[in-house]
mmCIF file of C-alpha atoms in Angstrom:
data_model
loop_
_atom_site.group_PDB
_atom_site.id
_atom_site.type_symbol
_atom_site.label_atom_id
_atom_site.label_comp_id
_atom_site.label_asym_id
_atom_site.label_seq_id
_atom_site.Cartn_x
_atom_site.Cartn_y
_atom_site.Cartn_z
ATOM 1 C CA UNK X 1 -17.400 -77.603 -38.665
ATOM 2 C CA UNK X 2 -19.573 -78.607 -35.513
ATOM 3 C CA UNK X 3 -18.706 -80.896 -32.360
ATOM 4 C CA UNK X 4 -20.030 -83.954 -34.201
ATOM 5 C CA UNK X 5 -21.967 -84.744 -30.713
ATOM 6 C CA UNK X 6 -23.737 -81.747 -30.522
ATOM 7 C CA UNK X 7 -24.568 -81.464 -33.602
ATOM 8 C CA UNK X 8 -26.581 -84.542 -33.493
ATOM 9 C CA UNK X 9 -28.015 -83.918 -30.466
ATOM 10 C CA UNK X 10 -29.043 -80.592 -31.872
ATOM 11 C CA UNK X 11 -31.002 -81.524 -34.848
ATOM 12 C CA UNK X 12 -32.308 -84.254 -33.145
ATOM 13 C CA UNK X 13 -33.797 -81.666 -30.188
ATOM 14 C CA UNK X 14 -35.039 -79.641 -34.003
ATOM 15 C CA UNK X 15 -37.074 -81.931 -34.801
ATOM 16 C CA UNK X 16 -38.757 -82.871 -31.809
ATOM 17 C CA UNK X 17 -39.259 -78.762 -31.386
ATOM 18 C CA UNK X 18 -40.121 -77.909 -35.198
ATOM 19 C CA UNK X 19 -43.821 -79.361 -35.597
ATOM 20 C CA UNK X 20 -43.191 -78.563 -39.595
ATOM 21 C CA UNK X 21 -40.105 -81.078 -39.672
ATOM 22 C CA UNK X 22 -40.824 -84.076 -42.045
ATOM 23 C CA UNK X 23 -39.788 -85.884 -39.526
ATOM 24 C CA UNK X 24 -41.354 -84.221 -36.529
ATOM 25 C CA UNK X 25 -44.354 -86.802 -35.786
ATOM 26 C CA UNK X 26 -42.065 -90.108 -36.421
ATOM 27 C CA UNK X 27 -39.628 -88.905 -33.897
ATOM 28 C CA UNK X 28 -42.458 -87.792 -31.007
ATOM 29 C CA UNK X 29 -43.834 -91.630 -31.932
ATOM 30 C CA UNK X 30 -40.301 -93.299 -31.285
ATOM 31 C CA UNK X 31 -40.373 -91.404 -27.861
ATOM 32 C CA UNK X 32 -36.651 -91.791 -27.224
ATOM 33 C CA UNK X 33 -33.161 -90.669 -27.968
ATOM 34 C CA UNK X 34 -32.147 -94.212 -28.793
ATOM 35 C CA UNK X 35 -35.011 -95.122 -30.767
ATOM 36 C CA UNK X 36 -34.456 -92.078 -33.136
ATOM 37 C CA UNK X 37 -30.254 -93.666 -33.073
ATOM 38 C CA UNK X 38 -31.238 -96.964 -34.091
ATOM 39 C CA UNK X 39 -34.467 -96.096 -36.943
ATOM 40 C CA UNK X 40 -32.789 -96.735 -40.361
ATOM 41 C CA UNK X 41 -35.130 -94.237 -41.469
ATOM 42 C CA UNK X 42 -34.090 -91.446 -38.975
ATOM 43 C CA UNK X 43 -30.102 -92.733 -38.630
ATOM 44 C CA UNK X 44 -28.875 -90.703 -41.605
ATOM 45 C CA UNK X 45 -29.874 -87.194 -39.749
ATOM 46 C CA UNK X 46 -26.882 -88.568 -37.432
ATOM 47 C CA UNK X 47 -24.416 -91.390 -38.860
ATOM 48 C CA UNK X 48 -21.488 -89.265 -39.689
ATOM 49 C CA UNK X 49 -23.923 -86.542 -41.133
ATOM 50 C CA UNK X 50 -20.748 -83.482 -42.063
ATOM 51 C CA UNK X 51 -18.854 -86.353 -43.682
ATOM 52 C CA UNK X 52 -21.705 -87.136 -45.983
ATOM 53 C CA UNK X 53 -22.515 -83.919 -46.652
ATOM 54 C CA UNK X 54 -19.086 -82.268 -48.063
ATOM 55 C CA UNK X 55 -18.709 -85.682 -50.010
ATOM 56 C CA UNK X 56 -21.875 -85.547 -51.362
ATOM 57 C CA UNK X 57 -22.019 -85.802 -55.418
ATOM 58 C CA UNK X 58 -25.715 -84.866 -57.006
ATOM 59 C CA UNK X 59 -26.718 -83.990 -60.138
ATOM 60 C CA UNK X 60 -29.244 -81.041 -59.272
ATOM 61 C CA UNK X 61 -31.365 -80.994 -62.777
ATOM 62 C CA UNK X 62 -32.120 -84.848 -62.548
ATOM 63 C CA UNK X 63 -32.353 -84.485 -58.336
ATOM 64 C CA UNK X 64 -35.091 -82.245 -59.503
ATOM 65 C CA UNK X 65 -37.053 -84.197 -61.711
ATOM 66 C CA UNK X 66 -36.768 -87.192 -59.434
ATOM 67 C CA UNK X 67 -38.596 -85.005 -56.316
ATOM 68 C CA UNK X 68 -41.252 -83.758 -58.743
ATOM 69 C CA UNK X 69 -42.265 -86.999 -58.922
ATOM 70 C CA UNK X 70 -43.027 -87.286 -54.988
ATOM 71 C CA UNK X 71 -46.540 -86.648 -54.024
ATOM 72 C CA UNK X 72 -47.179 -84.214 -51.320
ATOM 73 C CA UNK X 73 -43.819 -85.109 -49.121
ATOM 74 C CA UNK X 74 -43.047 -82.694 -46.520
ATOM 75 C CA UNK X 75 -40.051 -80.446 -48.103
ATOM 76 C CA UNK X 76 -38.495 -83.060 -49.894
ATOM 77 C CA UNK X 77 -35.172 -81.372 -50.887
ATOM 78 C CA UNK X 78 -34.587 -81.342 -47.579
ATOM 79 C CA UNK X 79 -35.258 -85.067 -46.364
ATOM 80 C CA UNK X 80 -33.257 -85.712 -49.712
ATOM 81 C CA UNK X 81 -30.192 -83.882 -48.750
ATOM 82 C CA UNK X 82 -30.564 -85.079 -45.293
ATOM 83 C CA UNK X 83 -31.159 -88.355 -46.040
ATOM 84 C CA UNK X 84 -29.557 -90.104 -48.994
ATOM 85 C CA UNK X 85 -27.095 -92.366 -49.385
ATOM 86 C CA UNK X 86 -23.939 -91.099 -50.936
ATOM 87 C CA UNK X 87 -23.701 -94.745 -52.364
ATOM 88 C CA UNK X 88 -19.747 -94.353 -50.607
ATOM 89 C CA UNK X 89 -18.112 -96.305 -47.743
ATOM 90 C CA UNK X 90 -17.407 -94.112 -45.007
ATOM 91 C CA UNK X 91 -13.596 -94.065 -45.531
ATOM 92 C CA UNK X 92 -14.069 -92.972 -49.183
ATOM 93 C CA UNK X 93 -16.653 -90.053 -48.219
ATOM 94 C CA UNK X 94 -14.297 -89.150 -45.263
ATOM 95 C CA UNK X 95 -11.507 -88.779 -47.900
ATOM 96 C CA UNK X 96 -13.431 -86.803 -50.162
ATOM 97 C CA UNK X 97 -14.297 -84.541 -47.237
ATOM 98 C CA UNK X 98 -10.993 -84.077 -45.953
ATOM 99 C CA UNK X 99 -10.061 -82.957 -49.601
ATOM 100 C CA UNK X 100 -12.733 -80.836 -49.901
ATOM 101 C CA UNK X 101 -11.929 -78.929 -46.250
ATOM 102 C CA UNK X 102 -8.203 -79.006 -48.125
ATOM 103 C CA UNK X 103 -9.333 -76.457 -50.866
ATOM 104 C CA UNK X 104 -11.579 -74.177 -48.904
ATOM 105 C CA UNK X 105 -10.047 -71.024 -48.213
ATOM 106 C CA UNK X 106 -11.203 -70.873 -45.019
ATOM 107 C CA UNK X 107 -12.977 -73.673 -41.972
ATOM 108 C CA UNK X 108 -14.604 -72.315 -39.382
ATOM 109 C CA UNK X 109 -15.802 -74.009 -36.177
ATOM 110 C CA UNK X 110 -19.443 -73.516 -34.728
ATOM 111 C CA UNK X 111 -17.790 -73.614 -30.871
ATOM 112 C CA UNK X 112 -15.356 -70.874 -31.591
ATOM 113 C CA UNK X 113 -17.822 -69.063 -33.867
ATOM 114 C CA UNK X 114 -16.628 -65.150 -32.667
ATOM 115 C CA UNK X 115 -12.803 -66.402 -32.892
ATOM 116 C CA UNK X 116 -13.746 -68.211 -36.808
ATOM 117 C CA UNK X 117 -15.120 -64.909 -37.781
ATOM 118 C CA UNK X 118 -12.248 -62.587 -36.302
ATOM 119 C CA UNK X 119 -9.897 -65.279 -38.321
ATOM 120 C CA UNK X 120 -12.079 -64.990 -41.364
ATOM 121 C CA UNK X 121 -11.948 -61.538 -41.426
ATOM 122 C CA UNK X 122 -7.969 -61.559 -41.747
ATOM 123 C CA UNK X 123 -7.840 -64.017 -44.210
ATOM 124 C CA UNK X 124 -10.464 -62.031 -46.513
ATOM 125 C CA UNK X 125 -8.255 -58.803 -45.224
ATOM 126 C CA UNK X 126 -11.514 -56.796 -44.343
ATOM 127 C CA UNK X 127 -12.313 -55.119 -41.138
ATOM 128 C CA UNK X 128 -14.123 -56.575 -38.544
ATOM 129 C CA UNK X 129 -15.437 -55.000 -35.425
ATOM 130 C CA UNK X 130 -18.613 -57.119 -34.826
ATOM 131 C CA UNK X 131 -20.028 -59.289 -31.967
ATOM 132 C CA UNK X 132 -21.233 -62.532 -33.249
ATOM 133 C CA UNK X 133 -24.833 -63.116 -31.664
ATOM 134 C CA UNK X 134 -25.841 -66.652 -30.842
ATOM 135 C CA UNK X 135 -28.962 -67.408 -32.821
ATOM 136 C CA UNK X 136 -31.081 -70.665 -33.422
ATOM 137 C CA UNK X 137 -29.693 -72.110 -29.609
ATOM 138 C CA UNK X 138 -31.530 -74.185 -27.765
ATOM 139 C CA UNK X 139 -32.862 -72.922 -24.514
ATOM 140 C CA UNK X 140 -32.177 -75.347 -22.048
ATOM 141 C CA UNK X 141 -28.936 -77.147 -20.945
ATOM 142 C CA UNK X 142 -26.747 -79.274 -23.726
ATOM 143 C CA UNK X 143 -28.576 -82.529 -24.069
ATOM 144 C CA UNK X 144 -25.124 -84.118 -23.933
ATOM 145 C CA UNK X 145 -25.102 -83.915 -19.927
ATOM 146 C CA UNK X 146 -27.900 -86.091 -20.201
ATOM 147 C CA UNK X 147 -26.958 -88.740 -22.328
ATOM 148 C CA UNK X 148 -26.846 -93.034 -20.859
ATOM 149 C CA UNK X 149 -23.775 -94.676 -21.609
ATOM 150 C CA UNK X 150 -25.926 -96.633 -24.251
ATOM 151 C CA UNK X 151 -27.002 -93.269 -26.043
ATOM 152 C CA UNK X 152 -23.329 -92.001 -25.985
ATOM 153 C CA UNK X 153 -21.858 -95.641 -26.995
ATOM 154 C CA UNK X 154 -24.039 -95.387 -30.052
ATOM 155 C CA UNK X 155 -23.850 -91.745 -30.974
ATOM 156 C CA UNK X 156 -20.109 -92.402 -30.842
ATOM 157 C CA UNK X 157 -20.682 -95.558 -33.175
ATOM 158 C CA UNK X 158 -22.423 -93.475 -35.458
ATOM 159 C CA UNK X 159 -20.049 -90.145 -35.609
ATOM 160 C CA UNK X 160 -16.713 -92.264 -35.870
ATOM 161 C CA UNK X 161 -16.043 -90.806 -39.178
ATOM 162 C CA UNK X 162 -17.694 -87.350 -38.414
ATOM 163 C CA UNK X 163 -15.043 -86.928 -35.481
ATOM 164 C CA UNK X 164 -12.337 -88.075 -37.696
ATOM 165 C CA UNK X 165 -13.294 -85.343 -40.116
ATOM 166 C CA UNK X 166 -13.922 -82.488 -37.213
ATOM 167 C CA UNK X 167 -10.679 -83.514 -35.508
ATOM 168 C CA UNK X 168 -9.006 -81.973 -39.163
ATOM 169 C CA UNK X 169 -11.215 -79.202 -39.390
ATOM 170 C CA UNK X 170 -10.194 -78.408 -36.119
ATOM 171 C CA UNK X 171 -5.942 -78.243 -37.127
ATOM 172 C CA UNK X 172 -7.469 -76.641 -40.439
ATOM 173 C CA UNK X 173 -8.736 -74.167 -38.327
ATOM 174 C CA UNK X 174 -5.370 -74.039 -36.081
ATOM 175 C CA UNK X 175 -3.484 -73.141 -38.977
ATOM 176 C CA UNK X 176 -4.922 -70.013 -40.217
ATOM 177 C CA UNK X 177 -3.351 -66.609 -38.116
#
């Protein structure tokens, strides 16, 4: 699990770095943090992303046949994955979610990644004497400092369901010795 903020503020700094994201050149045309928020073509990279993501239900063989079909889209498993609609309310994918956190064996949390994998490592019951390196960080400060109240009002708008979910990944987490 990720702070739901920074994860969106993450991906959304991605694609305005990655030049090969599909949706690279439509995010350096809407020019602005809140633009990118309020695109109903770009919202799904944000609106309660995690949530959507464990609850998500695809058949993979017919998934496949339907992107075969797409001419010359820009990784298109991907934007699917990214992008589709789960076709559930929010309070039936966060359910789904939460149960599916329920039956992992383990949740780990990006923020605490070096504690995660020295808790991991006990619940697996194999060594672990290794430094976690931070890889794939952005360079400069968290774009959350930077944020207008209207950004954060609508990133919070759009994560309510996401924070619901990280809140109980975050007691999942508490609970394993």
């Amino acid at each position: 699990m990720r702070n739901p903020f920074d994860r969106a503020l993450s991906h959304y700094e991605h694609i305005r770095r990655d030049h090969h994201h599909y949706f690279h050149e439509r995010v350096t045309k809407q020019g602005s943090l809140l633009a990118f928020l309020r695109d109903p073509i770009t919202q799904p990279l944000i609106k309660n992303f995690q949530v959507r993501s464990l609850s998500a239900i695809f058949e993979p063989a017919q998934l496949l046949c339907t992107l075969d079909k797409i001419p010359a889209q820009k990784y298109p498993l991907e934007q699917y994955l990214e992008t589709a609609d789960s076709g559930l309310d929010d309070s039936q994918a966060l359910l789904l979610a939460k149960d599916f956190l329920s039956r992992c064996i383990f949740v780990g949390i990006t923020e605490r990644m070096q504690e995660s994998v020295d808790k991991l490592a006990k619940v697996l019951e194999i060594p672990n004497n290794h430094h976690v390196e931070r890889l794939n960080t952005s360079p400069s400060k968290s774009a959350i400092d930077y944020l207008t109240q209207e950004e954060w009002l609508t990133l919070a708008d759009l994560l309510y369901a996401d924070w619901e979910l990280y809140e109980y990944g975050l007691k999942t987490f508490q609970s394993f010795n």
